[in-house]
PDB file of C-alpha atoms in Angstrom:
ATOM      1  CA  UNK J   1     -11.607  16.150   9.446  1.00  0.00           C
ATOM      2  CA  UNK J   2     -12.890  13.556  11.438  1.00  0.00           C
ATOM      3  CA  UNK J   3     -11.572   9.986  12.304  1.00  0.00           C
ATOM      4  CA  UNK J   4      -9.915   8.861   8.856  1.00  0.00           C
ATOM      5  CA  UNK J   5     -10.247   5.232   9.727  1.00  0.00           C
ATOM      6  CA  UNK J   6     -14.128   5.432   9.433  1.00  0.00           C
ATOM      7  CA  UNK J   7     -15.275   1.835  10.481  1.00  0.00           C
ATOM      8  CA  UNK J   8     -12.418  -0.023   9.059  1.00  0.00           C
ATOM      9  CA  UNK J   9     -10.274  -0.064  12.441  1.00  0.00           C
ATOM     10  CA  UNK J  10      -8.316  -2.446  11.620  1.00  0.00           C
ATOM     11  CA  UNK J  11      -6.307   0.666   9.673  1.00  0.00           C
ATOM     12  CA  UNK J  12      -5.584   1.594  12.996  1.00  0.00           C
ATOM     13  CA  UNK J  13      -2.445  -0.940  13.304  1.00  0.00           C
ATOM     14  CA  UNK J  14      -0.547   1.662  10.229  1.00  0.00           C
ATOM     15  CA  UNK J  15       0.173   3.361  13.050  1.00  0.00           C
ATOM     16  CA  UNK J  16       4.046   4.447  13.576  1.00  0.00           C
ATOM     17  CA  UNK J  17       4.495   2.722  10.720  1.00  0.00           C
ATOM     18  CA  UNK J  18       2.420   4.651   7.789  1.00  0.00           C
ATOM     19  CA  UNK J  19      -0.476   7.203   6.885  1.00  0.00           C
ATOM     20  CA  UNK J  20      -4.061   6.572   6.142  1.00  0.00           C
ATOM     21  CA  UNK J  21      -5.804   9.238   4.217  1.00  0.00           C
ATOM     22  CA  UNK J  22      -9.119   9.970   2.826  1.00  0.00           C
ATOM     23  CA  UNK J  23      -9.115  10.367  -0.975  1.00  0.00           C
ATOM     24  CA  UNK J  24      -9.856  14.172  -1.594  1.00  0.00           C
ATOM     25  CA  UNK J  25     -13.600  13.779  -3.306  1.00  0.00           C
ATOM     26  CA  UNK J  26     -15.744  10.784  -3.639  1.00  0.00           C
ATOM     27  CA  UNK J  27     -19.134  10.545  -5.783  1.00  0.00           C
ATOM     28  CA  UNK J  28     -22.167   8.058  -5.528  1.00  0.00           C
ATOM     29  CA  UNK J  29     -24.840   8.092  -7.465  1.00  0.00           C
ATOM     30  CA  UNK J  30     -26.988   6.554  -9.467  1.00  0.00           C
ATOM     31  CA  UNK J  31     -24.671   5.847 -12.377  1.00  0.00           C
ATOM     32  CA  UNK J  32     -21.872   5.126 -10.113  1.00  0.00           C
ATOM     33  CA  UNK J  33     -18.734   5.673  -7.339  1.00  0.00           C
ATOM     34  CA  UNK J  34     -15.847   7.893  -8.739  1.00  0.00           C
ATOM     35  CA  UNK J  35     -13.112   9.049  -6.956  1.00  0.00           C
ATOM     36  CA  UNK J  36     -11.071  12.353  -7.616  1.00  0.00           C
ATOM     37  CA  UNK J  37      -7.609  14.165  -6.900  1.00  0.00           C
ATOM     38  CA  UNK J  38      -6.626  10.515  -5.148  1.00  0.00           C
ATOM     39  CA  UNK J  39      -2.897  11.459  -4.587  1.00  0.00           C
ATOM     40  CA  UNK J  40      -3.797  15.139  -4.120  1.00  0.00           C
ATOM     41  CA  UNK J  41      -0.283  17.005  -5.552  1.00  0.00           C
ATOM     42  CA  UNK J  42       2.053  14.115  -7.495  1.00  0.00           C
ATOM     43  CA  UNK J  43       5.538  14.477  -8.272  1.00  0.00           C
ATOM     44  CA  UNK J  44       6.940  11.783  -9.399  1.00  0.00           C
ATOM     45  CA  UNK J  45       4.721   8.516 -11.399  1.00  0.00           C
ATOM     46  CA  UNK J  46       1.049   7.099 -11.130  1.00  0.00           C
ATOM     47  CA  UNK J  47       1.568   3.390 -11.846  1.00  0.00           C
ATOM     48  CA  UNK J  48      -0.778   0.458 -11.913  1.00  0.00           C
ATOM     49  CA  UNK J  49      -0.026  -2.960 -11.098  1.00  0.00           C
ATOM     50  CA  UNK J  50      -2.133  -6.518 -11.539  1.00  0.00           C
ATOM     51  CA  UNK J  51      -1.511  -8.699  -8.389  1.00  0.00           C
ATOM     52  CA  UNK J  52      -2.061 -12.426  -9.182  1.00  0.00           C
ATOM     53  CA  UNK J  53      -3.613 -14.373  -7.334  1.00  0.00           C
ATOM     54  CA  UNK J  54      -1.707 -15.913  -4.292  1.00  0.00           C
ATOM     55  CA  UNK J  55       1.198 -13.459  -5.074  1.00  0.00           C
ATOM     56  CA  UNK J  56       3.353 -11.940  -2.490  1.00  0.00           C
ATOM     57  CA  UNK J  57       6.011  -9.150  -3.566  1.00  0.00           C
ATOM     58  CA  UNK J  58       7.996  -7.708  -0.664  1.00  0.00           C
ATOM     59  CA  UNK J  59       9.885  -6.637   0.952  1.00  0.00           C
ATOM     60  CA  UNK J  60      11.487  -3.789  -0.210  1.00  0.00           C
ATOM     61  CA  UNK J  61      12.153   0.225   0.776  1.00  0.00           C
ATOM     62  CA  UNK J  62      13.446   3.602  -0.103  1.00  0.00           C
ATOM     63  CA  UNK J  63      15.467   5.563   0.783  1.00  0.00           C
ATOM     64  CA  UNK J  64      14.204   8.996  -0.263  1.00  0.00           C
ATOM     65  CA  UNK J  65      11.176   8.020  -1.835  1.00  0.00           C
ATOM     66  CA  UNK J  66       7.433   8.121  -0.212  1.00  0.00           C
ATOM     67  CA  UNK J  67       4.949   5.435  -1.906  1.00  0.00           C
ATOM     68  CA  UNK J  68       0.879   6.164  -2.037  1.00  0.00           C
ATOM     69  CA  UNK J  69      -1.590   3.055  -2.574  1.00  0.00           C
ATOM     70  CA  UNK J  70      -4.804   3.019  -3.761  1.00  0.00           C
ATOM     71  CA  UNK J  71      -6.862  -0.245  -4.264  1.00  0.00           C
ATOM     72  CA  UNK J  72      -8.674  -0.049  -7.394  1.00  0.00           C
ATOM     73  CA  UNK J  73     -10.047  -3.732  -7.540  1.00  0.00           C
ATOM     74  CA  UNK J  74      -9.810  -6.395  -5.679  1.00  0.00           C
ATOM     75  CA  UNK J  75      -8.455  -6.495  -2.104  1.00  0.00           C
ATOM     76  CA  UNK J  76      -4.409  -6.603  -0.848  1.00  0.00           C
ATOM     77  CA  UNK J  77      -2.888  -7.774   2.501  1.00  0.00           C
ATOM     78  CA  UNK J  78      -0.231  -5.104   3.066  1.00  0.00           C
ATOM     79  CA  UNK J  79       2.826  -5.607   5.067  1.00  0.00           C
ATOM     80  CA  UNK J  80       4.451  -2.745   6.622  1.00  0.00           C
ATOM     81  CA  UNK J  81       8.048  -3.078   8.450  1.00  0.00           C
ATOM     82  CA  UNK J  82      10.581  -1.337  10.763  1.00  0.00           C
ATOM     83  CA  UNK J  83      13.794  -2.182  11.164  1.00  0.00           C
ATOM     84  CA  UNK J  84      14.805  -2.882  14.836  1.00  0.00           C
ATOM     85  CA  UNK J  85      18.376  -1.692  14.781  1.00  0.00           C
ATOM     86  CA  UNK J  86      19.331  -5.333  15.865  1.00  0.00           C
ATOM     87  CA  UNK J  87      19.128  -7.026  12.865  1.00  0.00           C
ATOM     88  CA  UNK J  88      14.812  -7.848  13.311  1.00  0.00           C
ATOM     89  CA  UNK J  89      12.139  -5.904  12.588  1.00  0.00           C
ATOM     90  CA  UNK J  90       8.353  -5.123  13.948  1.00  0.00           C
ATOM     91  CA  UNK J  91       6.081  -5.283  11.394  1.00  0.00           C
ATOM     92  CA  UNK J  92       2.387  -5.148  11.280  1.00  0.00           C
ATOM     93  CA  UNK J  93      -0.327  -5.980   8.307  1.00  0.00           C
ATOM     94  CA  UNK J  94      -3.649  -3.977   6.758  1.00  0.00           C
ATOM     95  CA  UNK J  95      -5.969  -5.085   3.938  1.00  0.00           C
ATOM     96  CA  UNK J  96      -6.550  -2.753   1.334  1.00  0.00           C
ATOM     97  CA  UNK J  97      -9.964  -3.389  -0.959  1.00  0.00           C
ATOM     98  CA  UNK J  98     -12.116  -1.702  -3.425  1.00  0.00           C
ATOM     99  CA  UNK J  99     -14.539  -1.210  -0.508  1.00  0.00           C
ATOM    100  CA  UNK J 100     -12.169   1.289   1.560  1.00  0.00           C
ATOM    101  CA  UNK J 101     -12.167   4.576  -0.561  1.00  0.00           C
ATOM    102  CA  UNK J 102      -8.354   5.207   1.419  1.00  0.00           C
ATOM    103  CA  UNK J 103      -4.680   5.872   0.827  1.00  0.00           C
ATOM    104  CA  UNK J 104      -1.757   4.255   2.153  1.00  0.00           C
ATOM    105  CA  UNK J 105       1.170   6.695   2.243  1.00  0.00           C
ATOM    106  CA  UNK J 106       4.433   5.224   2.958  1.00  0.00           C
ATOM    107  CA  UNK J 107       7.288   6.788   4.129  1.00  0.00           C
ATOM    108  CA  UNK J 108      10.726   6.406   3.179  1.00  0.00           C
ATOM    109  CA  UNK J 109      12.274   3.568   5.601  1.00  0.00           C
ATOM    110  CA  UNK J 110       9.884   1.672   5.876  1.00  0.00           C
ATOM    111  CA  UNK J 111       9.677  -2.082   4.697  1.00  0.00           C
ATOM    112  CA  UNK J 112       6.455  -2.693   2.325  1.00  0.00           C
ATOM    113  CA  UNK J 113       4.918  -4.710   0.453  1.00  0.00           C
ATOM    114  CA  UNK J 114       1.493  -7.089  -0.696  1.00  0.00           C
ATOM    115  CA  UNK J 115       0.160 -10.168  -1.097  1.00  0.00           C
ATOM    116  CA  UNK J 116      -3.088 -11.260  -2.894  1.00  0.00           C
ATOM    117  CA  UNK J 117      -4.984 -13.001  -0.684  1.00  0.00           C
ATOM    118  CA  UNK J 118      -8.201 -13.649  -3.049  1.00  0.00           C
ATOM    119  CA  UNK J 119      -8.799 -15.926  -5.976  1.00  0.00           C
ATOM    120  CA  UNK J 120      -9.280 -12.653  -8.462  1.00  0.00           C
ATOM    121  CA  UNK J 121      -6.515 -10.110 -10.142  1.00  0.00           C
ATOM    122  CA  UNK J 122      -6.298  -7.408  -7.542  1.00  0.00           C
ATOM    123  CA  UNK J 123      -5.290  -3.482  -9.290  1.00  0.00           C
ATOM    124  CA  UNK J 124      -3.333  -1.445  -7.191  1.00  0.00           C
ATOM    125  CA  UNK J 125      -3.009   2.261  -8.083  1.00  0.00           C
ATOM    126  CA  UNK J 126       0.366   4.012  -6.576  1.00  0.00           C
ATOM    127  CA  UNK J 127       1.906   7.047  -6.749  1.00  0.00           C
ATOM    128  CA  UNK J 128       5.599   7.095  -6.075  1.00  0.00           C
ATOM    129  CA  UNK J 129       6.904  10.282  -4.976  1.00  0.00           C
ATOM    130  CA  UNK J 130       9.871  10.834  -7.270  1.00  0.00           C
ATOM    131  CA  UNK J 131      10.291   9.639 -11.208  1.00  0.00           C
ATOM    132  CA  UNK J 132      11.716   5.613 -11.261  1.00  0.00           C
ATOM    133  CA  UNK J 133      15.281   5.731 -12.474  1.00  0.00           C
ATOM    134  CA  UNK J 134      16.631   2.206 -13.341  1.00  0.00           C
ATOM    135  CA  UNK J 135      19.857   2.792 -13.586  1.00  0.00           C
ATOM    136  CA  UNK J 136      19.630   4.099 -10.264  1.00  0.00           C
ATOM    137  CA  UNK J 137      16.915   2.322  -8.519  1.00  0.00           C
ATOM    138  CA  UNK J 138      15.762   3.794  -5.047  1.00  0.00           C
ATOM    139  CA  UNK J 139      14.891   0.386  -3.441  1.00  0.00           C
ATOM    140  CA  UNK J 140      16.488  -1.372  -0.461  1.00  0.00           C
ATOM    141  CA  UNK J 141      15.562  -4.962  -0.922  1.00  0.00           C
ATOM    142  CA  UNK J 142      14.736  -7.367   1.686  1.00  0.00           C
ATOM    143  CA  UNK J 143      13.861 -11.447   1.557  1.00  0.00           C
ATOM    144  CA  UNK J 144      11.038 -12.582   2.752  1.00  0.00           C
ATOM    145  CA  UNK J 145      13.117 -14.431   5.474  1.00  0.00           C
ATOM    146  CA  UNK J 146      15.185 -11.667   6.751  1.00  0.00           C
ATOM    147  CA  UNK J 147      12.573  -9.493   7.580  1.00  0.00           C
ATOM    148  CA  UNK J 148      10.135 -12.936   8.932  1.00  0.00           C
ATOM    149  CA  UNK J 149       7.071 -12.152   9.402  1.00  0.00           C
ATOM    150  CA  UNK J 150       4.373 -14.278   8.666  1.00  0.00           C
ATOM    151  CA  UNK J 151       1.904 -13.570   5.464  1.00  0.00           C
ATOM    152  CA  UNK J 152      -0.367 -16.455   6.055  1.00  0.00           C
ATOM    153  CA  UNK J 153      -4.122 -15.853   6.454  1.00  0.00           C
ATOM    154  CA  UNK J 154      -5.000 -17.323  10.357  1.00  0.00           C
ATOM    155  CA  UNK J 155      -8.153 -19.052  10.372  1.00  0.00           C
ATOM    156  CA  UNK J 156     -10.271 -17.305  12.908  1.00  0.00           C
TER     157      UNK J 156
END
């Protein structure tokens, strides 16, 4: 299949932690890019959300639950966390855009979450692998200083 990073190696650091996948079929041409069968085989629900500007929503897992992200618009820092067994975690960070053309799949376990980085409304496609039950949530829920890593944006 090939390397499924492509040229965006910073992907690479998903590693241990989650899944980066090619979506199935991609089109250019003339009139456009579409992409098809982005989830490949769904179970549970396709949602969308609008990320506001400057936003950060995390940190939160599941338990049985896998999660499957797909940046439609826009561009995402993602933050990805395991927990230590000490009461810390490791946790590492990705961007997500409109450029990449990939999937984040994300296991049960582990810590996610995003933050909108840009000055535009990012859309982020997901497909959560079982149907959402509020009256019986599957989300573990996590503060922003428990888990405490750092979302800023270094100036390089």
């Amino acid at each position: 299949m090939g390397d499924p990073y492509g040229n965006l190696l910073h992907l690479k650091a998903v590693e241990g932690f989650a899944e980066i996948r090619d979506v199935a079929r991609r089109y250019d041409d003339d009139r456009g890019r579409r992409y098809a069968d982005i989830f490949g085989t769904v179970t549970g629900d396709i949602n969308i959300t609008y990320a506001w500007p400057g936003v950060i929503t995390a940190w939160h897992a599941h338990r049985r639950q896998y999660d499957e992200w797909f940046v439609i618009k826009g561009a995402l820092k993602v933050g990805l966390a395991i927990p230590n067994g000490d009461g810390t975690y490791r946790w590492t960070f990705v961007v997500l855009s409109e450029y990449d053309g990939k999937v984040l799949r994300i296991p049960p376990g582990v810590l996610h979450g995003w933050r909108n980085f840009t000055n535009e409304v990012a859309i982020l496609m997901y497909h959560i692998s079982e149907k959402y039950n509020p009256d019986d949530p599957d989300e573990l829920r996590f503060t922003l200083e428990e888990v405490g890593a750092d979302w800023s944006t270094p100036v390089k």
